[in-house]
Amino acid sequence: MTESVQSPAELSSLDYRLDSYAGLLRSFRDAGYEFGRFEDGRPAAGEILLRHDIDLSLDRALAMAERERELGVRSTYCVLLSAPAYDLTRPRNLRLLGRIADLGHDLALHFDTHRYWSTTADPGRAIIEAKVTDELDVLGRLLGDQPSTVSFHMPPDWVLDRAFEPFANTYAPAFFDDIGYRSDSSQKWRSAAPFDEGLPDRFQLLVHPGLWHAAHRPMAEIVGDHRRRSHSQVDDYFAPLSEAADEQ
Ligand SMILES: [Zn+2]
């Protein structure tokens, strides 16, 4: 493999169908890449670290994980401990994560700094490490196996290019600044090719499973659906409480 290979047709702009995603993975495989793990440290030449931040849907994550398994691709699924979109205390949701792990993928923590601190003020290494370790402990208890990798949700500047002692930060230099990095955020590959300058010799690729479906669905429609679902769960929770209040 050369430093930077020419982009095949699959690497031009693409719609967010799972079939298109599978085509992208096949083009990496055809170019000779292998898929590594964060716990092994900085990727070797010819290695891709494939990461998924689960912001919206565990069901979409499982669909993606199954597709990757068919292609012999391994990746890392990063899960939020607390998010409006899914509740990790539900047994069904834990079973979905168990199935992703059974397919040979790694599970990791998706950590939301914004729950704890403002974006502008760096709380300092010790405080970040302590809070992330707390969440890793809780996630480890839920999963029955403690993850060692952490990706930060909507990362503030003070987690970028920073390595931490107790866990692998997916934005540490070895996974971010020292190697290639691409993401599918906001469905931007719809209008721009992900690798318009060719493929880096090693890189991390962030793909959000919630954005990819059997047929292409626009970002606004996807987010709108999840928002409505979350609203109806809030309504289900509060309805009996307001009825009880009416009866008093
Ligand atoms: Zn996120």
PDB file of N, CA, C and O in Angstrom, residues 1-2 5-6 8 10-11 19-36 45-50 65-75 105 195 199-201 203 205:
ATOM      1  N   MET A   1       0.839  -1.205   0.000  1.00  0.00           N
ATOM      2  CA  MET A   1       0.000   0.000   0.000  1.00  0.00           C
ATOM      3  C   MET A   1       0.876   1.258   0.000  1.00  0.00           C
ATOM      4  O   MET A   1       1.881   1.319   0.686  1.00  0.00           O
ATOM      5  N   THR A   2       0.464   2.220  -0.766  1.00  0.00           N
ATOM      6  CA  THR A   2       1.223   3.464  -0.817  1.00  0.00           C
ATOM      7  C   THR A   2       0.758   4.414   0.278  1.00  0.00           C
ATOM      8  O   THR A   2      -0.217   4.168   0.960  1.00  0.00           O
ATOM      9  N   VAL A   5      -3.573   6.307  -1.398  1.00  0.00           N
ATOM     10  CA  VAL A   5      -4.053   5.656  -2.624  1.00  0.00           C
ATOM     11  C   VAL A   5      -5.121   6.511  -3.289  1.00  0.00           C
ATOM     12  O   VAL A   5      -5.765   7.329  -2.660  1.00  0.00           O
ATOM     13  N   GLN A   6      -5.285   6.293  -4.570  1.00  0.00           N
ATOM     14  CA  GLN A   6      -6.334   7.008  -5.301  1.00  0.00           C
ATOM     15  C   GLN A   6      -7.709   6.611  -4.771  1.00  0.00           C
ATOM     16  O   GLN A   6      -7.920   5.486  -4.368  1.00  0.00           O
ATOM     17  N   PRO A   8     -11.220   5.250  -5.013  1.00  0.00           N
ATOM     18  CA  PRO A   8     -12.156   4.590  -5.919  1.00  0.00           C
ATOM     19  C   PRO A   8     -13.528   5.264  -5.855  1.00  0.00           C
ATOM     20  O   PRO A   8     -13.772   6.117  -5.008  1.00  0.00           O
ATOM     21  N   GLU A  10     -16.307   4.401  -4.737  1.00  0.00           N
ATOM     22  CA  GLU A  10     -17.038   4.290  -3.476  1.00  0.00           C
ATOM     23  C   GLU A  10     -16.653   5.393  -2.492  1.00  0.00           C
ATOM     24  O   GLU A  10     -17.333   5.627  -1.510  1.00  0.00           O
ATOM     25  N   LEU A  11     -15.529   6.030  -2.745  1.00  0.00           N
ATOM     26  CA  LEU A  11     -15.059   7.036  -1.792  1.00  0.00           C
ATOM     27  C   LEU A  11     -15.473   8.445  -2.190  1.00  0.00           C
ATOM     28  O   LEU A  11     -15.076   9.416  -1.572  1.00  0.00           O
ATOM     29  N   ASP A  19     -25.992   0.129   2.718  1.00  0.00           N
ATOM     30  CA  ASP A  19     -25.295  -0.466   1.574  1.00  0.00           C
ATOM     31  C   ASP A  19     -24.106   0.406   1.146  1.00  0.00           C
ATOM     32  O   ASP A  19     -23.053  -0.107   0.769  1.00  0.00           O
ATOM     33  N   SER A  20     -24.295   1.727   1.185  1.00  0.00           N
ATOM     34  CA  SER A  20     -23.184   2.625   0.829  1.00  0.00           C
ATOM     35  C   SER A  20     -22.055   2.490   1.843  1.00  0.00           C
ATOM     36  O   SER A  20     -20.870   2.503   1.493  1.00  0.00           O
ATOM     37  N   TYR A  21     -22.443   2.363   3.105  1.00  0.00           N
ATOM     38  CA  TYR A  21     -21.443   2.192   4.164  1.00  0.00           C
ATOM     39  C   TYR A  21     -20.660   0.895   3.940  1.00  0.00           C
ATOM     40  O   TYR A  21     -19.430   0.866   4.045  1.00  0.00           O
ATOM     41  N   ALA A  22     -21.396  -0.177   3.615  1.00  0.00           N
ATOM     42  CA  ALA A  22     -20.727  -1.457   3.359  1.00  0.00           C
ATOM     43  C   ALA A  22     -19.762  -1.323   2.181  1.00  0.00           C
ATOM     44  O   ALA A  22     -18.655  -1.876   2.200  1.00  0.00           O
ATOM     45  N   GLY A  23     -20.162  -0.555   1.152  1.00  0.00           N
ATOM     46  CA  GLY A  23     -19.284  -0.327  -0.001  1.00  0.00           C
ATOM     47  C   GLY A  23     -18.005   0.405   0.404  1.00  0.00           C
ATOM     48  O   GLY A  23     -16.912   0.089  -0.069  1.00  0.00           O
ATOM     49  N   LEU A  24     -18.159   1.368   1.311  1.00  0.00           N
ATOM     50  CA  LEU A  24     -17.002   2.106   1.815  1.00  0.00           C
ATOM     51  C   LEU A  24     -16.042   1.151   2.542  1.00  0.00           C
ATOM     52  O   LEU A  24     -14.826   1.169   2.306  1.00  0.00           O
ATOM     53  N   LEU A  25     -16.611   0.292   3.394  1.00  0.00           N
ATOM     54  CA  LEU A  25     -15.770  -0.662   4.129  1.00  0.00           C
ATOM     55  C   LEU A  25     -15.067  -1.625   3.171  1.00  0.00           C
ATOM     56  O   LEU A  25     -13.884  -1.937   3.344  1.00  0.00           O
ATOM     57  N   ARG A  26     -15.799  -2.066   2.135  1.00  0.00           N
ATOM     58  CA  ARG A  26     -15.177  -2.984   1.167  1.00  0.00           C
ATOM     59  C   ARG A  26     -14.025  -2.307   0.435  1.00  0.00           C
ATOM     60  O   ARG A  26     -12.998  -2.924   0.167  1.00  0.00           O
ATOM     61  N   SER A  27     -14.192  -1.005   0.157  1.00  0.00           N
ATOM     62  CA  SER A  27     -13.114  -0.306  -0.559  1.00  0.00           C
ATOM     63  C   SER A  27     -11.867  -0.179   0.318  1.00  0.00           C
ATOM     64  O   SER A  27     -10.744  -0.237  -0.176  1.00  0.00           O
ATOM     65  N   PHE A  28     -12.053  -0.041   1.630  1.00  0.00           N
ATOM     66  CA  PHE A  28     -10.895  -0.046   2.538  1.00  0.00           C
ATOM     67  C   PHE A  28     -10.214  -1.408   2.516  1.00  0.00           C
ATOM     68  O   PHE A  28      -8.993  -1.513   2.443  1.00  0.00           O
ATOM     69  N   ARG A  29     -11.039  -2.439   2.609  1.00  0.00           N
ATOM     70  CA  ARG A  29     -10.497  -3.799   2.618  1.00  0.00           C
ATOM     71  C   ARG A  29      -9.742  -4.077   1.331  1.00  0.00           C
ATOM     72  O   ARG A  29      -8.639  -4.624   1.341  1.00  0.00           O
ATOM     73  N   ASP A  30     -10.345  -3.673   0.188  1.00  0.00           N
ATOM     74  CA  ASP A  30      -9.707  -3.906  -1.114  1.00  0.00           C
ATOM     75  C   ASP A  30      -8.382  -3.158  -1.222  1.00  0.00           C
ATOM     76  O   ASP A  30      -7.477  -3.571  -1.947  1.00  0.00           O
ATOM     77  N   ALA A  31      -8.284  -2.022  -0.523  1.00  0.00           N
ATOM     78  CA  ALA A  31      -7.034  -1.243  -0.552  1.00  0.00           C
ATOM     79  C   ALA A  31      -5.995  -1.818   0.420  1.00  0.00           C
ATOM     80  O   ALA A  31      -4.889  -1.294   0.522  1.00  0.00           O
ATOM     81  N   GLY A  32      -6.366  -2.882   1.138  1.00  0.00           N
ATOM     82  CA  GLY A  32      -5.403  -3.582   1.982  1.00  0.00           C
ATOM     83  C   GLY A  32      -5.398  -3.185   3.450  1.00  0.00           C
ATOM     84  O   GLY A  32      -4.525  -3.612   4.205  1.00  0.00           O
ATOM     85  N   TYR A  33      -6.342  -2.398   3.862  1.00  0.00           N
ATOM     86  CA  TYR A  33      -6.378  -1.973   5.272  1.00  0.00           C
ATOM     87  C   TYR A  33      -6.907  -3.081   6.186  1.00  0.00           C
ATOM     88  O   TYR A  33      -7.703  -3.913   5.781  1.00  0.00           O
ATOM     89  N   GLU A  34      -6.455  -3.001   7.459  1.00  0.00           N
ATOM     90  CA  GLU A  34      -7.023  -3.861   8.500  1.00  0.00           C
ATOM     91  C   GLU A  34      -7.606  -2.974   9.588  1.00  0.00           C
ATOM     92  O   GLU A  34      -7.302  -1.786   9.654  1.00  0.00           O
ATOM     93  N   PHE A  35      -8.422  -3.577  10.435  1.00  0.00           N
ATOM     94  CA  PHE A  35      -9.151  -2.797  11.439  1.00  0.00           C
ATOM     95  C   PHE A  35      -8.618  -3.104  12.835  1.00  0.00           C
ATOM     96  O   PHE A  35      -8.618  -4.262  13.255  1.00  0.00           O
ATOM     97  N   GLY A  36      -8.143  -2.056  13.525  1.00  0.00           N
ATOM     98  CA  GLY A  36      -7.472  -2.241  14.810  1.00  0.00           C
ATOM     99  C   GLY A  36      -8.355  -1.881  15.995  1.00  0.00           C
ATOM    100  O   GLY A  36      -9.546  -1.588  15.859  1.00  0.00           O
ATOM    101  N   ALA A  45       0.846   1.265  10.300  1.00  0.00           N
ATOM    102  CA  ALA A  45       0.540   1.639   8.913  1.00  0.00           C
ATOM    103  C   ALA A  45      -0.409   0.600   8.322  1.00  0.00           C
ATOM    104  O   ALA A  45      -0.253  -0.599   8.544  1.00  0.00           O
ATOM    105  N   GLY A  46      -1.424   1.063   7.608  1.00  0.00           N
ATOM    106  CA  GLY A  46      -2.392   0.138   7.011  1.00  0.00           C
ATOM    107  C   GLY A  46      -3.514  -0.245   7.951  1.00  0.00           C
ATOM    108  O   GLY A  46      -4.300  -1.135   7.640  1.00  0.00           O
ATOM    109  N   GLU A  47      -3.589   0.439   9.095  1.00  0.00           N
ATOM    110  CA  GLU A  47      -4.654   0.113  10.048  1.00  0.00           C
ATOM    111  C   GLU A  47      -5.659   1.254  10.162  1.00  0.00           C
ATOM    112  O   GLU A  47      -5.292   2.429  10.138  1.00  0.00           O
ATOM    113  N   ILE A  48      -6.919   0.867  10.315  1.00  0.00           N
ATOM    114  CA  ILE A  48      -8.006   1.829  10.554  1.00  0.00           C
ATOM    115  C   ILE A  48      -8.579   1.561  11.935  1.00  0.00           C
ATOM    116  O   ILE A  48      -8.806   0.404  12.303  1.00  0.00           O
ATOM    117  N   LEU A  49      -8.788   2.625  12.697  1.00  0.00           N
ATOM    118  CA  LEU A  49      -9.563   2.514  13.932  1.00  0.00           C
ATOM    119  C   LEU A  49     -10.959   3.022  13.611  1.00  0.00           C
ATOM    120  O   LEU A  49     -11.147   4.208  13.337  1.00  0.00           O
ATOM    121  N   LEU A  50     -11.895   2.121  13.615  1.00  0.00           N
ATOM    122  CA  LEU A  50     -13.271   2.464  13.262  1.00  0.00           C
ATOM    123  C   LEU A  50     -14.065   2.645  14.543  1.00  0.00           C
ATOM    124  O   LEU A  50     -14.148   1.731  15.361  1.00  0.00           O
ATOM    125  N   ALA A  65     -23.445  -3.019  13.367  1.00  0.00           N
ATOM    126  CA  ALA A  65     -22.513  -4.030  13.883  1.00  0.00           C
ATOM    127  C   ALA A  65     -22.672  -5.351  13.130  1.00  0.00           C
ATOM    128  O   ALA A  65     -21.684  -6.037  12.829  1.00  0.00           O
ATOM    129  N   GLU A  66     -23.936  -5.690  12.818  1.00  0.00           N
ATOM    130  CA  GLU A  66     -24.179  -6.942  12.080  1.00  0.00           C
ATOM    131  C   GLU A  66     -23.604  -6.856  10.674  1.00  0.00           C
ATOM    132  O   GLU A  66     -23.004  -7.803  10.169  1.00  0.00           O
ATOM    133  N   ARG A  67     -23.776  -5.703  10.037  1.00  0.00           N
ATOM    134  CA  ARG A  67     -23.249  -5.506   8.683  1.00  0.00           C
ATOM    135  C   ARG A  67     -21.720  -5.604   8.681  1.00  0.00           C
ATOM    136  O   ARG A  67     -21.118  -6.216   7.797  1.00  0.00           O
ATOM    137  N   GLU A  68     -21.100  -5.009   9.676  1.00  0.00           N
ATOM    138  CA  GLU A  68     -19.633  -5.072   9.770  1.00  0.00           C
ATOM    139  C   GLU A  68     -19.154  -6.499   9.965  1.00  0.00           C
ATOM    140  O   GLU A  68     -18.155  -6.927   9.370  1.00  0.00           O
ATOM    141  N   ARG A  69     -19.883  -7.230  10.797  1.00  0.00           N
ATOM    142  CA  ARG A  69     -19.500  -8.621  11.046  1.00  0.00           C
ATOM    143  C   ARG A  69     -19.500  -9.422   9.741  1.00  0.00           C
ATOM    144  O   ARG A  69     -18.587 -10.221   9.482  1.00  0.00           O
ATOM    145  N   GLU A  70     -20.532  -9.196   8.907  1.00  0.00           N
ATOM    146  CA  GLU A  70     -20.613  -9.899   7.613  1.00  0.00           C
ATOM    147  C   GLU A  70     -19.375  -9.626   6.768  1.00  0.00           C
ATOM    148  O   GLU A  70     -18.951 -10.459   5.975  1.00  0.00           O
ATOM    149  N   LEU A  71     -18.798  -8.425   6.918  1.00  0.00           N
ATOM    150  CA  LEU A  71     -17.649  -8.019   6.110  1.00  0.00           C
ATOM    151  C   LEU A  71     -16.321  -8.317   6.813  1.00  0.00           C
ATOM    152  O   LEU A  71     -15.257  -7.965   6.323  1.00  0.00           O
ATOM    153  N   GLY A  72     -16.399  -8.925   7.991  1.00  0.00           N
ATOM    154  CA  GLY A  72     -15.181  -9.244   8.731  1.00  0.00           C
ATOM    155  C   GLY A  72     -14.494  -8.016   9.301  1.00  0.00           C
ATOM    156  O   GLY A  72     -13.279  -7.994   9.485  1.00  0.00           O
ATOM    157  N   VAL A  73     -15.289  -6.979   9.596  1.00  0.00           N
ATOM    158  CA  VAL A  73     -14.731  -5.719  10.100  1.00  0.00           C
ATOM    159  C   VAL A  73     -15.027  -5.608  11.591  1.00  0.00           C
ATOM    160  O   VAL A  73     -16.164  -5.858  12.028  1.00  0.00           O
ATOM    161  N   ARG A  74     -14.025  -5.194  12.368  1.00  0.00           N
ATOM    162  CA  ARG A  74     -14.270  -4.967  13.798  1.00  0.00           C
ATOM    163  C   ARG A  74     -14.190  -3.482  14.094  1.00  0.00           C
ATOM    164  O   ARG A  74     -13.443  -2.740  13.447  1.00  0.00           O
ATOM    165  N   SER A  75     -14.980  -3.039  15.064  1.00  0.00           N
ATOM    166  CA  SER A  75     -15.003  -1.620  15.374  1.00  0.00           C
ATOM    167  C   SER A  75     -15.272  -1.422  16.861  1.00  0.00           C
ATOM    168  O   SER A  75     -15.392  -2.382  17.619  1.00  0.00           O
ATOM    169  N   HIS A 105     -17.156  -6.889  18.411  1.00  0.00           N
ATOM    170  CA  HIS A 105     -16.788  -5.475  18.500  1.00  0.00           C
ATOM    171  C   HIS A 105     -16.456  -5.095  19.942  1.00  0.00           C
ATOM    172  O   HIS A 105     -16.862  -5.773  20.886  1.00  0.00           O
ATOM    173  N   PHE A 195     -12.786  11.225   1.533  1.00  0.00           N
ATOM    174  CA  PHE A 195     -11.338  11.104   1.352  1.00  0.00           C
ATOM    175  C   PHE A 195     -10.938  11.753   0.028  1.00  0.00           C
ATOM    176  O   PHE A 195     -10.384  11.109  -0.856  1.00  0.00           O
ATOM    177  N   LEU A 199      -6.578   8.146   0.683  1.00  0.00           N
ATOM    178  CA  LEU A 199      -6.659   7.548   2.018  1.00  0.00           C
ATOM    179  C   LEU A 199      -5.345   7.735   2.766  1.00  0.00           C
ATOM    180  O   LEU A 199      -4.280   7.469   2.228  1.00  0.00           O
ATOM    181  N   PRO A 200      -5.400   8.206   4.022  1.00  0.00           N
ATOM    182  CA  PRO A 200      -4.176   8.296   4.823  1.00  0.00           C
ATOM    183  C   PRO A 200      -3.602   6.891   5.073  1.00  0.00           C
ATOM    184  O   PRO A 200      -4.330   5.902   4.977  1.00  0.00           O
ATOM    185  N   ASP A 201      -2.336   6.777   5.427  1.00  0.00           N
ATOM    186  CA  ASP A 201      -1.754   5.434   5.591  1.00  0.00           C
ATOM    187  C   ASP A 201      -2.276   4.754   6.853  1.00  0.00           C
ATOM    188  O   ASP A 201      -2.254   3.544   6.972  1.00  0.00           O
ATOM    189  N   PHE A 203      -5.578   5.699   9.925  1.00  0.00           N
ATOM    190  CA  PHE A 203      -6.515   6.742  10.335  1.00  0.00           C
ATOM    191  C   PHE A 203      -7.616   6.217  11.245  1.00  0.00           C
ATOM    192  O   PHE A 203      -7.882   5.021  11.312  1.00  0.00           O
ATOM    193  N   LEU A 205     -11.662   6.589  11.890  1.00  0.00           N
ATOM    194  CA  LEU A 205     -12.883   6.969  11.184  1.00  0.00           C
ATOM    195  C   LEU A 205     -14.053   6.924  12.157  1.00  0.00           C
ATOM    196  O   LEU A 205     -14.331   5.872  12.747  1.00  0.00           O
TER     197      LEU A 205
END
